[in-house]
Amino acid sequence: MIKEIEELLYNKTLGKQSDILFAHWNYDKKIIPSALNAVSNLFPHYSLHDESHSETIINNIVRVIGFENIKKLSAIDLWLILEASYSHDLGMVVTSDELVKALASNEFLDFFKDLKEDSKNGLHEFANQFEIENNKIKYKHDELNLEYHDGIKFILAEFFRRSHSDRSKEIIVNPTREVSLATPRGVIPNRIFKILGDICSSHTKDFDDVMKLPISEVGIDVEDAHPRLIACMLRIGDLLDLDNNRFSEVMLRTLSKIPIDTLNHKTKHLSIESFRVDNQKIEVFAKCNDYDVANITQHWFNYLDSEIRTQMINWNDIVPFKDFGYLPTIGTLKVELDKYEYLDGKKKPKFSVDTDKALSLLQGAGLYEHSYQSIRELLQNAVDSTLIRIWLEHRDDYEFKTPQDENFLKFLKNHPIEIFIEESEIIDNEKTFLISIKDNGTGISTEDLKFLMNTGSSSKNRKKINIVEQMPEWLSPSGIFGIGFQSIFMLTDEIIIETKSYFTEEFQRIELHSPNSNKDGAVLIQKIKTDHSVKPGSTIYLTYKTDAIPQSWSIKTKQKNAMIIAENFDPLTNESLDISLGIITDEILEFENACIVPIKLFINSEQYHFRKKEQNYFKFFEPLNSLEINLSANLMFNNIETFYKNQYVENQFTKLLFLDLDINIHKQKASEILTLNRNKIKSESLNDLFCEILISTFELITKNFDDIFDTDLDKQIASMFLQYYKNEFDFLNSYDISHFQQWKYFEVQMSDQSKEKLFDLIQNLKKLHLRFDGEYLFPPKDILKFENNNLTIISSSQAVNSPISSFIFSMVENEIKGVENFEHSSSRSLNAVEFILKENADEFFPTNKYIEIIKNSLHWNRSSRKIIPCLKKYYKLRLKKDVTIPYLRSYRLSHTISFDYPKMASPFLVTENYDDEIKEEYNVSIGLNDKVYDWVFENRFDKTTTKDDIIKAYDEFVKEFSLDSLKSNTTESRTESIE
């Protein structure tokens, strides 16, 4: 139809001033296609955006409104249709200068970061081929790889695609400057080209932007242009380019890897089975074999359906004259997913969350221990906002190196958070508390509000993220906790925020309603005039209602204010039992305890006086892992108290010996190490975090030993910590602790009240006896007896109780030459063991106890096959010392005692028996095959051993320790008890 429209344009402009339109079009239709051919340089993986796409759009426009209506259009409307169809994608032509500029821009860096974080994005895998270091995008690997080249091209293409309609406008207005496009300017008024640019720019925008275009505009001669109509036709014509030949196989073959989105869109076009477009009806049927293809096809159909219906609704404000007719109706737009059903032929079956129930479900599931914990979400937001403001205001003048920085602490004093709680009268046994929280932070802008209203979306607030990423780790905000701000709706149905933004200086009064309230999550915003006398920050107001005298209540021991209120209540004289006030106060007290931002609390206009403390709760800062630390030497009860960004969190760390630690974690993201309710450290994070704590503690102690520990005893205990954990963990071997040997002079008290210097005791020790049959003592401790260079440690449990006993065992563990004897109880728990330290034993384990070891290994079913001690006569089966394999566990005399011994892989497999009618608890079988022999051969201790030697040794082993011999009662092989 392009020739017919050209002929109309020619006839309508012949002999008129507007004939320049036809002349200009004749030039552009030759110049613009050559520019569009360059689109494939950056977009080889996209559908074709060349001249064929432009012609299809024009054909679709004629089909939709009919050629008779085309005849009614003015000459300049015809020119706009032709030019817009050809020019609307010029923004996808990108010069090398623009690519270089984009790569160096913060906007591209932000875009790239979002791709790396969005695992659902089709370009995520390509972004992950790179890493970001010092805000620079770098290759992860040095080797040349075409996927890297194509990957960055795909990412740049998506970056420019998102703004290509606006870039098209820039090129239309300034073609020579932008892409050196030699299309003439100067004869046609520049205003007309701006109109054309606005039409092209609107083809990817919201429909509201289309309606901002003028319905009529002065053209050339006496005819008017109708930009709004042309923009609408361009959008429909573009959406209807659905036919199945839009991808270039030649271009796709030039790529090392094709993005999954490209493959899906290509298949989408190929899935079209039938297609009707005329001025009466639009119908499309697609048959897909893949779920993802069906998904994007349905999305495209929904977009088309929405566009046509929206234009129909606004049609009288789009068309230039009444007799123009109407758009075609939407018939069947159907996607069929082969072998699967769509609900009603349109909607893809999909799980979703009912927002009306979300908060109730989360509260009922115990995400928060109680609704009052939502108060800390508000306080945490206030702290985060305050820290960001301090950083923004002072980052150019001060370098905040540690949380103990004097200037930083001084600035904090000027930005306190104030909490006001006021009681109101009791009506019908209902008491109301008015609570407000005021901060001097950055406030909330309109843009921030969008993220605030969407639960869990704060991680997508790129502007805030960019600021946070520039801040020191220890100063950066805590991030996302739990369900965030909206958790406060567990306490109230309405919140009012008065806020002034630090960034935009807009002052707003925001009224937020719970999704579960009768106002159904409504958000009402008032813009309020302001001046510089009003400083940035936010005040949050909420009303909390509760029974004046509750029917029942629950208090934890740590909620001391609530406990005092409960204990002091007199039902004859008190009108209310304010348990809720007590719990809220306790929640605030817990938050304030280690909070670095000053907090002031006023209850009924009286200031509450918190426990006096240093402004910074933590004394030391270790920058390597961004940990704040308090520590003290202790040989009794040792604890690790953990905080995240100054807020207490529970942990399940193993007991740390010799030191009490308070640890404030700054480095990791909250979502990575904390449970959703922010109460605990995730179990999967414990190991890495424990290693970081040890490293930071070593860093701190070795560099500040004398400043931290004053007394000789504390220094002895601290040096034990260094020695013990260096023995236990290889990653601490790099630390030189030769100057910290004070532990050698520690005096160990024996049961007869005599004392032995720790170093002398360890040096002279020949045998070590551990007994676990002692009387239970509180606090738990061990009884030590030292006689003839033999040490006996008597404990009341299956592990030694005292840090000193643990230290001694750690120091002699590698000196163990053998086990002289051991004794198990009838329940197979270890009663006693004797270690030989100086002289080599004939066998590491006594031969008369070896059958007991094998039998016990068959009962301890932590893994089906075990690593067991190896007798000398079977040393052909001995494994190298450091051999490990997942799920193959080593036998231990007791699960609390570990030491090295000559080891071999057991030939026996143990499976647990779940049949109640079978007497035996475990089934035992021999599991030997080539895979076992090969693994033993690869990990053999003696490199001269052959595979045949291994096979022969296993044959001899299973003959000596036959399955029949292992079925006898274990106790039959026991020797007398250890005296």
PDB file of C-alpha atoms in Angstrom, residues 530-694:
ATOM      1  CA  THR A 530       7.017  24.272  52.836  1.00  0.00           C
ATOM      2  CA  ASP A 531      10.089  26.439  53.267  1.00  0.00           C
ATOM      3  CA  HIS A 532      13.652  26.059  54.528  1.00  0.00           C
ATOM      4  CA  SER A 533      12.573  26.336  58.151  1.00  0.00           C
ATOM      5  CA  VAL A 534      11.222  22.792  57.884  1.00  0.00           C
ATOM      6  CA  LYS A 535      14.139  20.385  57.895  1.00  0.00           C
ATOM      7  CA  PRO A 536      14.229  17.001  56.147  1.00  0.00           C
ATOM      8  CA  GLY A 537      13.016  13.993  58.071  1.00  0.00           C
ATOM      9  CA  SER A 538       9.891  12.024  58.868  1.00  0.00           C
ATOM     10  CA  THR A 539       7.379  11.702  61.682  1.00  0.00           C
ATOM     11  CA  ILE A 540       5.209   8.589  61.769  1.00  0.00           C
ATOM     12  CA  TYR A 541       1.943   8.621  63.709  1.00  0.00           C
ATOM     13  CA  LEU A 542      -0.056   5.556  64.627  1.00  0.00           C
ATOM     14  CA  THR A 543      -2.876   4.694  66.988  1.00  0.00           C
ATOM     15  CA  TYR A 544      -2.787   1.427  68.906  1.00  0.00           C
ATOM     16  CA  LYS A 545      -5.880   0.115  70.653  1.00  0.00           C
ATOM     17  CA  THR A 546      -5.979  -2.677  73.221  1.00  0.00           C
ATOM     18  CA  ASP A 547      -8.094  -3.968  76.081  1.00  0.00           C
ATOM     19  CA  ALA A 548      -7.649  -1.840  79.175  1.00  0.00           C
ATOM     20  CA  ILE A 549      -7.563  -5.047  81.225  1.00  0.00           C
ATOM     21  CA  PRO A 550      -6.678  -7.948  78.944  1.00  0.00           C
ATOM     22  CA  GLN A 551      -8.254 -11.358  79.545  1.00  0.00           C
ATOM     23  CA  SER A 552      -4.863 -13.040  79.149  1.00  0.00           C
ATOM     24  CA  TRP A 553      -1.311 -12.060  78.387  1.00  0.00           C
ATOM     25  CA  SER A 554       2.125 -13.571  77.863  1.00  0.00           C
ATOM     26  CA  ILE A 555       5.438 -12.072  78.971  1.00  0.00           C
ATOM     27  CA  LYS A 556       8.979 -13.281  78.427  1.00  0.00           C
ATOM     28  CA  THR A 557      11.574 -12.963  81.168  1.00  0.00           C
ATOM     29  CA  LYS A 558      13.531 -10.388  79.165  1.00  0.00           C
ATOM     30  CA  GLN A 559      10.479  -8.081  79.037  1.00  0.00           C
ATOM     31  CA  LYS A 560      11.214  -6.479  82.384  1.00  0.00           C
ATOM     32  CA  ASN A 561       8.992  -3.404  82.074  1.00  0.00           C
ATOM     33  CA  ALA A 562       6.012  -5.549  81.158  1.00  0.00           C
ATOM     34  CA  MET A 563       6.834  -7.826  84.100  1.00  0.00           C
ATOM     35  CA  ILE A 564       6.954  -4.891  86.526  1.00  0.00           C
ATOM     36  CA  ILE A 565       3.600  -3.606  85.274  1.00  0.00           C
ATOM     37  CA  ALA A 566       2.057  -7.053  85.702  1.00  0.00           C
ATOM     38  CA  GLU A 567       3.476  -7.521  89.209  1.00  0.00           C
ATOM     39  CA  ASN A 568       2.411  -4.045  90.381  1.00  0.00           C
ATOM     40  CA  PHE A 569      -1.158  -4.276  89.085  1.00  0.00           C
ATOM     41  CA  ASP A 570      -3.972  -3.964  91.633  1.00  0.00           C
ATOM     42  CA  PRO A 571      -7.403  -4.744  90.125  1.00  0.00           C
ATOM     43  CA  LEU A 572      -9.113  -2.774  92.914  1.00  0.00           C
ATOM     44  CA  THR A 573      -7.347   0.533  92.298  1.00  0.00           C
ATOM     45  CA  ASN A 574      -5.883   0.384  88.773  1.00  0.00           C
ATOM     46  CA  GLU A 575      -8.143   1.111  85.814  1.00  0.00           C
ATOM     47  CA  SER A 576      -5.862  -0.580  83.299  1.00  0.00           C
ATOM     48  CA  LEU A 577      -3.249  -3.296  83.069  1.00  0.00           C
ATOM     49  CA  ASP A 578      -0.851  -1.768  80.574  1.00  0.00           C
ATOM     50  CA  ILE A 579       0.995  -4.916  79.524  1.00  0.00           C
ATOM     51  CA  SER A 580       1.067  -3.632  75.935  1.00  0.00           C
ATOM     52  CA  LEU A 581       2.788  -0.414  76.987  1.00  0.00           C
ATOM     53  CA  GLY A 582       5.359  -2.450  78.893  1.00  0.00           C
ATOM     54  CA  ILE A 583       6.091  -4.728  75.930  1.00  0.00           C
ATOM     55  CA  ILE A 584       6.380  -1.786  73.537  1.00  0.00           C
ATOM     56  CA  THR A 585       8.754  -0.079  75.977  1.00  0.00           C
ATOM     57  CA  ASP A 586      10.816  -3.266  76.270  1.00  0.00           C
ATOM     58  CA  GLU A 587      10.954  -3.526  72.490  1.00  0.00           C
ATOM     59  CA  ILE A 588      12.277   0.036  72.313  1.00  0.00           C
ATOM     60  CA  LEU A 589      14.780  -0.643  75.115  1.00  0.00           C
ATOM     61  CA  GLU A 590      16.152  -3.683  73.315  1.00  0.00           C
ATOM     62  CA  PHE A 591      16.502  -1.673  70.120  1.00  0.00           C
ATOM     63  CA  GLU A 592      18.175   1.222  71.947  1.00  0.00           C
ATOM     64  CA  ASN A 593      20.658  -0.996  73.822  1.00  0.00           C
ATOM     65  CA  ALA A 594      23.361  -1.050  71.144  1.00  0.00           C
ATOM     66  CA  CYS A 595      21.858   1.447  68.685  1.00  0.00           C
ATOM     67  CA  ILE A 596      24.422   3.942  67.472  1.00  0.00           C
ATOM     68  CA  VAL A 597      21.850   6.674  66.739  1.00  0.00           C
ATOM     69  CA  PRO A 598      20.670   8.432  69.934  1.00  0.00           C
ATOM     70  CA  ILE A 599      17.092   7.579  70.898  1.00  0.00           C
ATOM     71  CA  LYS A 600      14.855   9.610  73.174  1.00  0.00           C
ATOM     72  CA  LEU A 601      11.664   8.142  74.600  1.00  0.00           C
ATOM     73  CA  PHE A 602       8.834  10.165  76.110  1.00  0.00           C
ATOM     74  CA  ILE A 603       5.916   8.428  77.826  1.00  0.00           C
ATOM     75  CA  ASN A 604       3.029  10.712  78.701  1.00  0.00           C
ATOM     76  CA  SER A 605       5.345  13.712  78.152  1.00  0.00           C
ATOM     77  CA  GLU A 606       7.958  12.437  80.614  1.00  0.00           C
ATOM     78  CA  GLN A 607      11.345  11.454  79.300  1.00  0.00           C
ATOM     79  CA  TYR A 608      12.338   7.871  79.932  1.00  0.00           C
ATOM     80  CA  HIS A 609      15.935   7.524  81.127  1.00  0.00           C
ATOM     81  CA  PHE A 610      17.800   4.670  79.481  1.00  0.00           C
ATOM     82  CA  ARG A 611      20.641   2.810  81.133  1.00  0.00           C
ATOM     83  CA  LYS A 612      23.828   4.867  80.901  1.00  0.00           C
ATOM     84  CA  LYS A 613      26.313   3.636  78.329  1.00  0.00           C
ATOM     85  CA  GLU A 614      29.087   4.806  76.057  1.00  0.00           C
ATOM     86  CA  GLN A 615      27.774   6.479  72.930  1.00  0.00           C
ATOM     87  CA  ASN A 616      29.111   3.561  70.940  1.00  0.00           C
ATOM     88  CA  TYR A 617      28.246   0.255  72.596  1.00  0.00           C
ATOM     89  CA  PHE A 618      31.212  -1.472  70.942  1.00  0.00           C
ATOM     90  CA  LYS A 619      34.801  -0.686  71.849  1.00  0.00           C
ATOM     91  CA  PHE A 620      36.788  -2.062  68.916  1.00  0.00           C
ATOM     92  CA  PHE A 621      36.406  -2.139  65.147  1.00  0.00           C
ATOM     93  CA  GLU A 622      38.093  -4.654  62.873  1.00  0.00           C
ATOM     94  CA  PRO A 623      37.966  -3.361  59.265  1.00  0.00           C
ATOM     95  CA  LEU A 624      38.921  -6.586  57.460  1.00  0.00           C
ATOM     96  CA  ASN A 625      35.484  -8.101  58.031  1.00  0.00           C
ATOM     97  CA  SER A 626      33.744  -4.915  59.196  1.00  0.00           C
ATOM     98  CA  LEU A 627      33.075  -6.303  62.649  1.00  0.00           C
ATOM     99  CA  GLU A 628      32.710  -4.307  65.832  1.00  0.00           C
ATOM    100  CA  ILE A 629      33.873  -6.296  68.830  1.00  0.00           C
ATOM    101  CA  ASN A 630      33.779  -6.276  72.611  1.00  0.00           C
ATOM    102  CA  LEU A 631      35.865  -9.012  74.207  1.00  0.00           C
ATOM    103  CA  SER A 632      37.034 -10.157  77.600  1.00  0.00           C
ATOM    104  CA  ALA A 633      38.968 -13.168  78.888  1.00  0.00           C
ATOM    105  CA  ASN A 634      36.923 -15.800  80.706  1.00  0.00           C
ATOM    106  CA  LEU A 635      37.526 -19.401  81.779  1.00  0.00           C
ATOM    107  CA  MET A 636      33.979 -20.023  82.993  1.00  0.00           C
ATOM    108  CA  PHE A 637      30.893 -19.498  80.824  1.00  0.00           C
ATOM    109  CA  ASN A 638      31.821 -18.245  77.361  1.00  0.00           C
ATOM    110  CA  ASN A 639      29.283 -16.573  75.113  1.00  0.00           C
ATOM    111  CA  ILE A 640      29.141 -15.003  71.673  1.00  0.00           C
ATOM    112  CA  GLU A 641      26.488 -12.309  71.633  1.00  0.00           C
ATOM    113  CA  THR A 642      25.730 -11.254  68.066  1.00  0.00           C
ATOM    114  CA  PHE A 643      24.284  -8.046  66.671  1.00  0.00           C
ATOM    115  CA  TYR A 644      23.498  -7.040  63.128  1.00  0.00           C
ATOM    116  CA  LYS A 645      23.909  -3.327  62.503  1.00  0.00           C
ATOM    117  CA  ASN A 646      23.641  -2.722  66.272  1.00  0.00           C
ATOM    118  CA  GLN A 647      20.528  -4.861  66.772  1.00  0.00           C
ATOM    119  CA  TYR A 648      20.697  -8.093  68.762  1.00  0.00           C
ATOM    120  CA  VAL A 649      20.213 -11.336  66.833  1.00  0.00           C
ATOM    121  CA  GLU A 650      20.278 -14.889  68.135  1.00  0.00           C
ATOM    122  CA  ASN A 651      22.924 -17.331  66.976  1.00  0.00           C
ATOM    123  CA  GLN A 652      23.688 -21.029  67.208  1.00  0.00           C
ATOM    124  CA  PHE A 653      27.460 -20.827  67.217  1.00  0.00           C
ATOM    125  CA  THR A 654      29.428 -23.547  68.928  1.00  0.00           C
ATOM    126  CA  LYS A 655      30.835 -22.414  72.256  1.00  0.00           C
ATOM    127  CA  LEU A 656      33.912 -20.231  71.909  1.00  0.00           C
ATOM    128  CA  LEU A 657      36.526 -20.987  74.556  1.00  0.00           C
ATOM    129  CA  PHE A 658      38.529 -18.486  76.636  1.00  0.00           C
ATOM    130  CA  LEU A 659      36.728 -15.310  75.507  1.00  0.00           C
ATOM    131  CA  ASP A 660      33.380 -13.601  75.834  1.00  0.00           C
ATOM    132  CA  LEU A 661      32.540 -11.773  72.627  1.00  0.00           C
ATOM    133  CA  ASP A 662      30.000  -9.181  71.537  1.00  0.00           C
ATOM    134  CA  ILE A 663      30.036  -9.089  67.745  1.00  0.00           C
ATOM    135  CA  ASN A 664      28.373  -6.406  65.626  1.00  0.00           C
ATOM    136  CA  ILE A 665      28.102  -7.553  62.003  1.00  0.00           C
ATOM    137  CA  HIS A 666      28.217  -4.966  59.229  1.00  0.00           C
ATOM    138  CA  LYS A 667      29.577  -6.702  56.165  1.00  0.00           C
ATOM    139  CA  GLN A 668      26.875  -9.019  54.859  1.00  0.00           C
ATOM    140  CA  LYS A 669      23.425  -8.136  53.592  1.00  0.00           C
ATOM    141  CA  ALA A 670      20.636  -8.788  56.046  1.00  0.00           C
ATOM    142  CA  SER A 671      18.796 -10.958  53.530  1.00  0.00           C
ATOM    143  CA  GLU A 672      21.880 -13.175  53.193  1.00  0.00           C
ATOM    144  CA  ILE A 673      22.583 -13.943  56.844  1.00  0.00           C
ATOM    145  CA  LEU A 674      19.408 -13.256  58.831  1.00  0.00           C
ATOM    146  CA  THR A 675      16.111 -15.074  59.002  1.00  0.00           C
ATOM    147  CA  LEU A 676      13.132 -13.218  57.593  1.00  0.00           C
ATOM    148  CA  ASN A 677      12.014 -11.886  60.972  1.00  0.00           C
ATOM    149  CA  ARG A 678      15.534 -10.557  61.752  1.00  0.00           C
ATOM    150  CA  ASN A 679      15.642 -12.516  65.015  1.00  0.00           C
ATOM    151  CA  LYS A 680      18.325 -15.061  64.169  1.00  0.00           C
ATOM    152  CA  ILE A 681      21.354 -15.729  62.044  1.00  0.00           C
ATOM    153  CA  LYS A 682      20.582 -18.265  59.346  1.00  0.00           C
ATOM    154  CA  SER A 683      22.021 -21.697  60.040  1.00  0.00           C
ATOM    155  CA  GLU A 684      23.630 -21.816  56.594  1.00  0.00           C
ATOM    156  CA  SER A 685      25.564 -18.613  57.379  1.00  0.00           C
ATOM    157  CA  LEU A 686      26.991 -19.758  60.712  1.00  0.00           C
ATOM    158  CA  ASN A 687      30.125 -21.493  59.442  1.00  0.00           C
ATOM    159  CA  ASP A 688      31.433 -18.658  57.252  1.00  0.00           C
ATOM    160  CA  LEU A 689      30.542 -16.066  59.841  1.00  0.00           C
ATOM    161  CA  PHE A 690      32.252 -18.012  62.626  1.00  0.00           C
ATOM    162  CA  CYS A 691      35.449 -18.131  60.541  1.00  0.00           C
ATOM    163  CA  GLU A 692      35.265 -14.377  59.974  1.00  0.00           C
ATOM    164  CA  ILE A 693      34.762 -13.800  63.706  1.00  0.00           C
ATOM    165  CA  LEU A 694      37.863 -15.863  64.492  1.00  0.00           C
TER     166      LEU A 694
END
